[in-house]
CSV table of C-alpha atoms and ligand atoms in Angstrom, one decimal:
chain,number,residue,atom,x,y,z
A,187,MET,CA,0.0,0.0,0.0
A,188,TRP,CA,2.6,2.5,1.1
A,189,LEU,CA,4.7,1.6,-2.0
A,190,GLU,CA,1.7,2.6,-4.2
A,191,VAL,CA,1.3,5.9,-2.4
A,192,LEU,CA,5.0,6.6,-2.7
A,193,SER,CA,4.9,5.7,-6.3
A,194,GLU,CA,2.1,8.2,-7.0
A,195,ILE,CA,3.9,10.9,-5.0
A,196,LEU,CA,7.1,10.3,-7.0
A,197,LYS,CA,5.3,10.3,-10.3
A,198,LEU,CA,3.7,13.7,-9.4
A,199,THR,CA,7.0,15.1,-8.3
A,200,ILE,CA,8.7,14.0,-11.5
A,201,PHE,CA,5.8,15.4,-13.5
A,202,ALA,CA,5.8,18.8,-11.6
A,203,GLY,CA,9.7,19.0,-11.9
A,204,LEU,CA,9.6,18.3,-15.6
A,205,ALA,CA,6.8,20.8,-16.1
A,206,LEU,CA,8.7,23.5,-14.2
A,207,ALA,CA,11.9,22.7,-15.9
A,208,GLY,CA,10.1,22.8,-19.3
A,209,ILE,CA,8.6,26.3,-18.6
A,210,LEU,CA,11.9,27.6,-17.4
A,211,ALA,CA,13.6,26.2,-20.5
A,212,ILE,CA,11.1,27.9,-22.8
A,213,LEU,CA,11.5,31.2,-20.9
A,214,ILE,CA,15.3,31.0,-21.2
A,215,TRP,CA,15.0,30.2,-24.9
A,216,LYS,CA,12.3,32.6,-25.9
A,217,LYS,CA,12.6,35.4,-23.4
A,218,ASP,CA,16.4,35.4,-23.1
A,219,LEU,CA,16.6,34.9,-19.3
A,220,LYS,CA,20.4,34.4,-19.5
A,221,THR,CA,21.2,33.9,-15.8
A,222,LYS,CA,18.5,31.4,-15.2
A,223,VAL,CA,20.3,28.3,-16.6
A,224,SER,CA,21.7,27.5,-13.1
A,225,TYR,CA,18.1,27.4,-11.7
A,226,LEU,CA,17.0,25.2,-14.6
A,227,ARG,CA,19.8,22.8,-14.0
A,228,PHE,CA,18.9,22.6,-10.3
A,229,PHE,CA,15.2,21.7,-11.3
A,230,VAL,CA,16.4,19.1,-13.7
A,231,GLN,CA,18.9,17.6,-11.2
A,232,ALA,CA,16.3,17.4,-8.5
A,233,THR,CA,13.7,15.8,-10.9
A,234,ALA,CA,16.3,13.3,-12.1
A,235,MET,CA,17.2,12.4,-8.5
A,236,THR,CA,13.4,11.6,-7.9
A,237,ALA,CA,13.3,9.7,-11.1
A,238,PHE,CA,16.3,7.6,-10.1
A,239,PHE,CA,14.6,6.8,-6.8
A,240,PHE,CA,11.6,5.7,-8.7
A,241,ILE,CA,13.6,3.6,-11.2
A,242,PHE,CA,15.6,2.0,-8.4
A,243,SER,CA,12.3,1.2,-6.5
A,244,TYR,CA,10.9,-0.7,-9.4
A,245,THR,CA,13.7,-2.5,-11.1
A,246,THR,CA,16.6,-4.6,-9.9
A,247,GLN,CA,17.9,-4.6,-13.4
A,248,LEU,CA,21.0,-2.5,-12.6
A,249,LEU,CA,22.8,-3.6,-15.7
A,250,LEU,CA,19.9,-2.4,-17.8
A,251,ILE,CA,19.9,1.1,-16.1
A,252,LEU,CA,23.7,1.2,-16.8
A,253,VAL,CA,23.3,0.3,-20.4
A,254,VAL,CA,20.6,3.0,-20.9
A,255,ILE,CA,22.8,5.7,-19.2
A,256,PHE,CA,25.7,4.8,-21.4
A,257,ALA,CA,23.7,4.6,-24.5
A,258,LEU,CA,22.4,8.1,-23.8
A,259,SER,CA,25.9,9.3,-23.3
A,260,ILE,CA,26.9,8.1,-26.7
A,261,PHE,CA,24.5,10.7,-28.1
A,262,PHE,CA,24.6,13.4,-25.5
A,263,GLY,CA,28.2,13.2,-24.2
A,264,ARG,CA,28.7,14.1,-20.5
A,265,PHE,CA,25.3,15.9,-20.3
A,266,PHE,CA,24.5,13.2,-17.6
A,267,CYS,CA,27.3,14.6,-15.3
A,268,GLY,CA,26.2,18.2,-15.8
A,269,TRP,CA,22.4,17.8,-15.5
A,270,LEU,CA,21.3,14.4,-14.2
A,271,CYS,CA,23.7,12.7,-11.8
A,272,PRO,CA,22.3,12.6,-8.2
A,273,PHE,CA,25.8,12.6,-6.7
A,274,ALA,CA,26.6,15.8,-8.7
A,275,LEU,CA,23.5,17.4,-7.1
A,276,TYR,CA,24.9,16.7,-3.6
A,277,LEU,CA,28.2,18.2,-4.6
A,278,ASP,CA,26.5,21.3,-6.1
A,279,LEU,CA,24.6,21.7,-2.8
A,280,VAL,CA,27.9,21.5,-0.9
A,281,ALA,CA,29.2,24.2,-3.2
A,282,ALA,CA,26.0,26.3,-2.5
A,283,VAL,CA,26.8,26.0,1.2
A,284,ARG,CA,30.3,27.2,0.6
A,285,LYS,CA,29.0,30.1,-1.5
A,286,ALA,CA,26.5,31.0,1.2
A,287,PHE,CA,29.4,31.3,3.7
A,288,LYS,CA,31.4,33.3,1.1
A,289,ILE,CA,34.3,30.9,1.2
A,290,ARG,CA,36.4,30.9,-2.0
A,291,TYR,CA,37.0,27.6,-3.8
A,292,TRP,CA,40.5,26.4,-4.7
A,293,ASN,CA,41.6,25.7,-8.2
A,294,PHE,CA,44.2,23.2,-9.1
A,295,PRO,CA,47.3,24.8,-10.7
A,296,ASP,CA,47.1,24.4,-14.5
A,297,LYS,CA,49.9,21.9,-14.7
A,298,LEU,CA,48.5,19.7,-12.0
A,299,ASN,CA,45.0,20.0,-13.5
A,300,LYS,CA,46.3,18.8,-16.9
A,301,PHE,CA,48.2,15.9,-15.2
A,302,LEU,CA,45.1,14.9,-13.3
A,303,ASN,CA,43.0,15.0,-16.5
A,304,ARG,CA,45.3,12.2,-17.8
A,305,PHE,CA,45.6,10.4,-14.5
A,306,ARG,CA,41.8,9.8,-14.4
A,307,TYR,CA,42.1,7.3,-17.2
A,308,ALA,CA,44.6,5.3,-15.1
A,309,LEU,CA,42.2,5.5,-12.2
A,310,LEU,CA,39.4,4.2,-14.5
A,311,ILE,CA,41.5,1.2,-15.5
A,312,PHE,CA,42.3,0.6,-11.9
A,313,PHE,CA,38.6,0.5,-11.0
A,314,ILE,CA,37.9,-1.8,-13.9
A,315,ALA,CA,40.8,-4.1,-12.8
A,316,LEU,CA,39.8,-4.0,-9.1
A,317,PRO,CA,37.2,-6.8,-9.4
A,318,PHE,CA,39.8,-9.1,-10.8
A,319,MET,CA,42.4,-8.2,-8.2
A,320,LEU,CA,40.0,-8.5,-5.3
A,321,GLU,CA,38.6,-11.8,-6.4
A,322,LYS,CA,41.9,-13.2,-7.5
A,323,ILE,CA,40.2,-14.5,-10.6
A,324,GLU,CA,42.4,-16.8,-12.8
A,325,PRO,CA,43.0,-15.3,-16.2
A,326,TRP,CA,41.0,-18.1,-17.9
A,327,GLN,CA,37.9,-17.0,-15.9
A,328,TRP,CA,38.0,-13.5,-17.1
A,329,SER,CA,34.6,-13.7,-18.7
A,330,LEU,CA,32.1,-10.9,-18.8
A,331,ALA,CA,29.7,-12.9,-16.6
A,332,LYS,CA,32.3,-13.3,-13.8
A,333,PHE,CA,33.2,-9.7,-14.2
A,334,LEU,CA,29.7,-8.6,-13.3
A,335,ILE,CA,28.9,-10.9,-10.5
A,336,GLY,CA,31.8,-10.4,-8.1
A,337,PRO,CA,31.3,-8.6,-4.8
A,338,PHE,CA,33.1,-5.6,-6.2
A,339,LYS,CA,30.8,-5.4,-9.3
A,340,LEU,CA,31.7,-3.2,-12.2
A,341,VAL,CA,28.0,-2.4,-12.4
A,342,SER,CA,28.0,-1.0,-8.9
A,343,VAL,CA,31.2,1.0,-9.5
A,344,LEU,CA,29.7,2.6,-12.5
A,345,LEU,CA,26.2,3.1,-11.1
A,346,GLY,CA,27.5,4.2,-7.6
A,347,PRO,CA,27.0,8.0,-8.2
A,348,VAL,CA,23.5,7.4,-9.6
A,349,GLU,CA,22.1,5.8,-6.4
A,350,PRO,CA,19.8,8.3,-4.6
A,351,LEU,CA,20.4,9.1,-0.9
A,352,VAL,CA,17.3,7.3,0.3
A,353,ILE,CA,16.9,3.8,-1.1
A,354,PRO,CA,14.1,1.3,-1.0
A,355,TRP,CA,16.2,-1.7,0.0
A,356,GLU,CA,18.1,-2.9,3.1
A,357,SER,CA,21.4,-0.9,3.4
A,358,SER,CA,24.3,-0.7,5.8
A,359,LEU,CA,23.4,3.0,6.6
A,360,LYS,CA,20.2,3.6,8.5
A,361,LEU,CA,18.6,6.6,10.1
A,362,TYR,CA,15.4,5.9,12.1
A,363,ASN,CA,14.8,2.8,9.9
A,364,ILE,CA,15.2,4.8,6.7
A,365,ASN,CA,17.7,3.1,4.4
A,366,LEU,CA,20.3,5.5,3.3
A,367,SER,CA,22.8,5.2,0.5
A,368,TYR,CA,25.9,7.0,-0.7
A,369,PRO,CA,28.0,6.3,-3.8
A,370,TYR,CA,30.1,3.1,-3.3
A,371,ALA,CA,28.8,2.7,0.3
A,372,SER,CA,27.7,-0.9,-0.3
A,373,VAL,CA,31.1,-1.8,-1.7
A,374,ILE,CA,33.0,-0.1,1.1
A,375,ALA,CA,30.7,-1.9,3.6
A,376,PHE,CA,31.3,-5.2,2.0
A,377,TYR,CA,35.1,-4.9,2.3
A,378,SER,CA,35.1,-3.3,5.7
A,379,GLY,CA,33.1,-6.0,7.4
A,380,GLU,CA,30.1,-5.4,9.7
A,381,ASN,CA,32.0,-3.7,12.6
A,382,LEU,CA,34.0,-1.2,10.6
A,383,ALA,CA,31.4,-0.5,7.8
A,384,LEU,CA,29.9,2.6,9.5
A,385,ILE,CA,33.3,4.1,10.3
A,386,ALA,CA,34.7,3.4,6.7
A,387,ILE,CA,31.6,4.8,5.1
A,388,SER,CA,31.6,7.9,7.3
A,389,ILE,CA,35.3,8.6,6.5
A,390,PHE,CA,34.5,8.2,2.7
A,391,ILE,CA,31.5,10.6,3.0
A,392,ALA,CA,33.6,13.1,5.0
A,393,ILE,CA,36.5,13.0,2.5
A,394,THR,CA,34.3,13.4,-0.6
A,395,LEU,CA,32.2,16.2,0.9
A,396,ALA,CA,35.2,18.1,2.4
A,397,SER,CA,37.1,17.9,-0.9
A,398,SER,CA,34.1,19.1,-2.8
A,399,PHE,CA,33.7,22.0,-0.4
A,400,VAL,CA,37.2,23.1,-1.3
A,401,VAL,CA,37.4,22.2,-5.0
A,402,ARG,CA,34.4,22.5,-7.2
A,403,ARG,CA,33.0,19.1,-8.4
A,404,PHE,CA,36.1,17.4,-7.0
A,405,TRP,CA,34.7,13.9,-7.3
A,406,CYS,CA,33.4,14.4,-10.9
A,407,ARG,CA,37.0,14.9,-12.1
A,408,PHE,CA,37.9,11.3,-11.2
A,409,CYS,CA,34.5,9.5,-11.1
A,410,PRO,CA,34.8,6.2,-13.0
A,411,THR,CA,31.3,6.8,-14.5
A,412,GLY,CA,32.1,10.3,-15.8
A,413,VAL,CA,35.5,9.2,-17.1
A,414,SER,CA,33.9,6.4,-19.0
A,415,PHE,CA,31.6,8.9,-20.7
A,416,ALA,CA,34.6,11.2,-21.3
A,417,VAL,CA,36.2,8.5,-23.4
A,418,LEU,CA,33.6,9.3,-26.0
A,419,ASN,CA,34.9,12.8,-26.3
A,420,ARG,CA,38.5,11.9,-26.0
A,421,PHE,CA,39.0,9.8,-29.0
A,422,LYS,CA,38.3,11.1,-32.5
A,423,ILE,CA,36.7,7.9,-33.6
A,424,PHE,CA,33.7,8.7,-31.3
A,425,ARG,CA,33.5,12.4,-31.8
A,426,TRP,CA,31.1,12.3,-34.7
A,427,ILE,CA,28.4,10.6,-32.6
A,428,PRO,CA,27.6,13.0,-29.7
A,429,LEU,CA,24.8,15.4,-30.7
A,430,LEU,CA,25.4,18.0,-28.1
A,431,ARG,CA,28.4,20.2,-28.8
A,432,LEU,CA,29.8,23.4,-27.3
A,433,ASN,CA,30.9,25.9,-30.0
A,434,LYS,CA,32.8,29.1,-29.9
A,435,VAL,CA,33.0,31.9,-32.4
A,436,GLU,CA,36.6,33.1,-32.1
A,437,GLU,CA,36.0,36.5,-33.6
A,438,LYS,CA,33.5,37.4,-30.9
A,439,CYS,CA,35.8,36.3,-28.0
A,440,THR,CA,37.6,39.2,-26.2
A,441,LYS,CA,39.7,36.8,-24.0
A,442,CYS,CA,38.0,38.2,-20.9
A,443,GLY,CA,38.5,34.8,-19.2
A,444,ILE,CA,35.1,34.6,-17.5
A,445,CYS,CA,34.3,31.2,-19.1
A,446,LYS,CA,37.5,29.7,-17.6
A,447,ARG,CA,36.8,31.2,-14.2
A,448,VAL,CA,33.2,30.0,-13.9
A,449,CYS,CA,33.8,26.5,-15.2
A,450,PRO,CA,33.2,24.0,-12.2
A,451,ALA,CA,35.3,21.4,-13.9
A,452,GLN,CA,38.2,23.8,-14.5
A,453,VAL,CA,38.1,23.3,-18.2
A,454,THR,CA,40.6,25.7,-19.8
A,455,ASP,CA,40.0,24.7,-23.5
A,456,VAL,CA,36.8,26.8,-23.6
A,457,TYR,CA,39.1,29.8,-23.2
A,458,GLU,CA,42.2,28.5,-25.0
A,459,VAL,CA,40.9,26.7,-28.1
A,460,LYS,CA,40.6,29.0,-31.1
A,461,GLY,CA,36.9,28.7,-32.0
A,462,GLY,CA,34.9,25.9,-33.5
A,463,ASP,CA,33.9,22.8,-31.5
A,464,ILE,CA,35.3,23.2,-28.0
A,465,THR,CA,33.7,20.2,-26.3
A,466,THR,CA,36.3,18.3,-24.4
A,467,SER,CA,36.4,15.2,-22.4
A,468,MET,CA,36.4,17.2,-19.1
A,469,CYS,CA,33.3,19.3,-20.2
A,470,MET,CA,30.1,18.2,-18.4
A,471,LEU,CA,28.0,20.5,-20.7
A,472,CYS,CA,26.7,22.3,-17.6
A,473,LEU,CA,26.4,25.5,-19.7
A,474,ARG,CA,27.8,27.7,-16.9
A,475,CYS,CA,30.3,29.2,-19.4
A,476,VAL,CA,27.6,29.9,-22.0
A,477,GLU,CA,25.4,31.5,-19.3
A,478,MET,CA,28.2,33.8,-18.1
A,479,CYS,CA,30.0,34.7,-21.3
A,480,PRO,CA,29.1,38.4,-21.8
A,481,TYR,CA,29.4,38.5,-25.6
A,482,GLU,CA,26.5,37.9,-27.9
A,483,ASP,CA,26.7,34.6,-29.8
A,484,CYS,CA,30.2,33.9,-28.7
A,485,LEU,CA,29.5,30.5,-27.0
A,486,LYS,CA,26.8,28.2,-28.2
A,487,LEU,CA,25.3,24.9,-27.3
A,488,ASN,CA,24.4,23.1,-30.5
A,489,MET,CA,22.4,19.9,-30.9
A,490,ALA,CA,22.9,18.2,-34.2
A,491,GLY,CA,23.9,21.5,-35.7
A,492,LYS,CA,21.0,23.6,-34.3
A,493,THR,CA,21.7,26.2,-31.7
A,494,LEU,CA,19.8,25.5,-28.5
A,495,PHE,CA,21.3,28.1,-26.2
A,496,LYS,CA,23.9,30.9,-26.7
A,497,SER,CA,25.7,33.6,-24.8
A,498,ARG,CA,24.1,37.0,-24.6
A,499,ASN,CA,25.5,40.5,-24.1
A,500,TRP,CA,24.5,41.0,-20.5
A,501,LEU,CA,27.1,43.8,-20.0
A,502,GLU,CA,24.8,46.2,-21.8
A,503,PRO,CA,22.5,47.6,-19.1
A,504,SER,CA,19.5,47.8,-21.5
A,505,LYS,CA,19.8,44.1,-22.1
A,506,ILE,CA,19.8,43.0,-18.4
A,507,GLU,CA,16.5,41.7,-17.4
B,816,LIG,S1,33.7,34.4,-21.6
B,816,LIG,FE1,33.3,34.4,-23.8
B,816,LIG,S2,34.4,36.3,-24.5
B,816,LIG,FE2,35.2,35.8,-22.5
B,816,LIG,S3,37.0,34.5,-22.9
B,816,LIG,FE3,35.3,33.2,-22.6
B,816,LIG,S4,34.5,32.8,-24.6
B,816,LIG,FE4,35.8,34.5,-24.7
B,817,LIG,S1,33.4,24.1,-20.3
B,817,LIG,FE1,31.4,25.2,-19.9
B,817,LIG,S2,29.8,23.6,-20.2
B,817,LIG,FE2,31.8,22.5,-20.0
B,817,LIG,S3,32.0,22.0,-17.9
B,817,LIG,FE3,33.0,24.0,-18.1
B,817,LIG,S4,31.4,25.6,-17.7
B,817,LIG,FE4,30.4,23.6,-18.0
C-alpha cells in the first residue's frame, strides 16, 4: 500500500519537476533569461534524482539502467554529469553552502590540472581491474559474466554515483529505519566488514564532501562513470556521434576569461581553443560558461547542428532583465 502511495507521489514530483523545468527552458530560450540556466539545472537535477529513486524502486535490473545511461551518453556526451547525476547534485549543494558562507574555492594549478586529466584514465583502468584483483580470478575465468557478479561489481562501481540518498532496500546505513545510501557505500561496507562498515563509510563521506567543499565538483573529475563517458569525447573515432556540442566563435571572443573562471570542472579549453567545436572530455555540458559569457553569440550549445542556447551580451544595461 505505502509503496503505491509513494509511487504516486514520486510520479507527481517528477511530472511537476519536468513541467517547471520545461517552462523555465522555454522562458530561457524565448525570453532570453540568460542567468537562469543554473536554476533550470537545479530543477532538472532534483527531478532526475526523484526519477532515479523511482527507477531503483521498481527495477533490480541495474545492468539495464547502466546500459541506458551509457547509450544516452553516446548521443549526449557528458550531459548526464552536468544535469542528471544525483551525486553531482549533492556536490552542487555542498558548493552552494560554501558560497553562502562566502568561502572561496580552490583551483588546481594548471599543470596539476592537466596531469590529473590524464591520471583519471589510469584510475578508471584501476577501478575496472579491481574486481579481478580482489577476487583473484584466474586469467581463464575473465569472462564478462564473472566480471559482473563479483562482490566488487563493475556495475555498482559505474552506477555508484547514480544511487539516490534514500533507497528502498536494506542498506548498511540507517537513520530511524530509513535506508540511506551513498556512492560506493555498499562496496565499502562489503570490504570493511560489519564492525567497521559505518566508520569506513563515514570517512569516505567526510572526504568526498570536504574535498568538494574546497574544490568544485572534485569527485566528478575522477568519477569512473564520468571518465567512461569522457572516453567518447577523448577519441576522434567517437567524436562524430555526440549530438550536443559546445561551440565558440573566435572573432567574438575578447579573452576576458570569464568562461575559464566560472567552469566548475576547471576546463581551460573553452578559453584557450581558437573557435569551432570546443567540447572536451572534461566538459560536463553544464552551460555555466555559455550562461556567463558576456558576448552575444560567442559561446553556443548546438544539438545536431542547431543552436539551443547561446551567450548574450549581459554587460549592456539595457539588455539586463
Ligand atoms: S567568456 Fe566568452 S568572451 Fe570571455 S573569454 Fe570566454 S568565450 Fe571569450
Ligand atoms: S566548459 Fe562550460 S559547459 Fe563545459 S563544464 Fe566548463 S562551464 Fe560547463
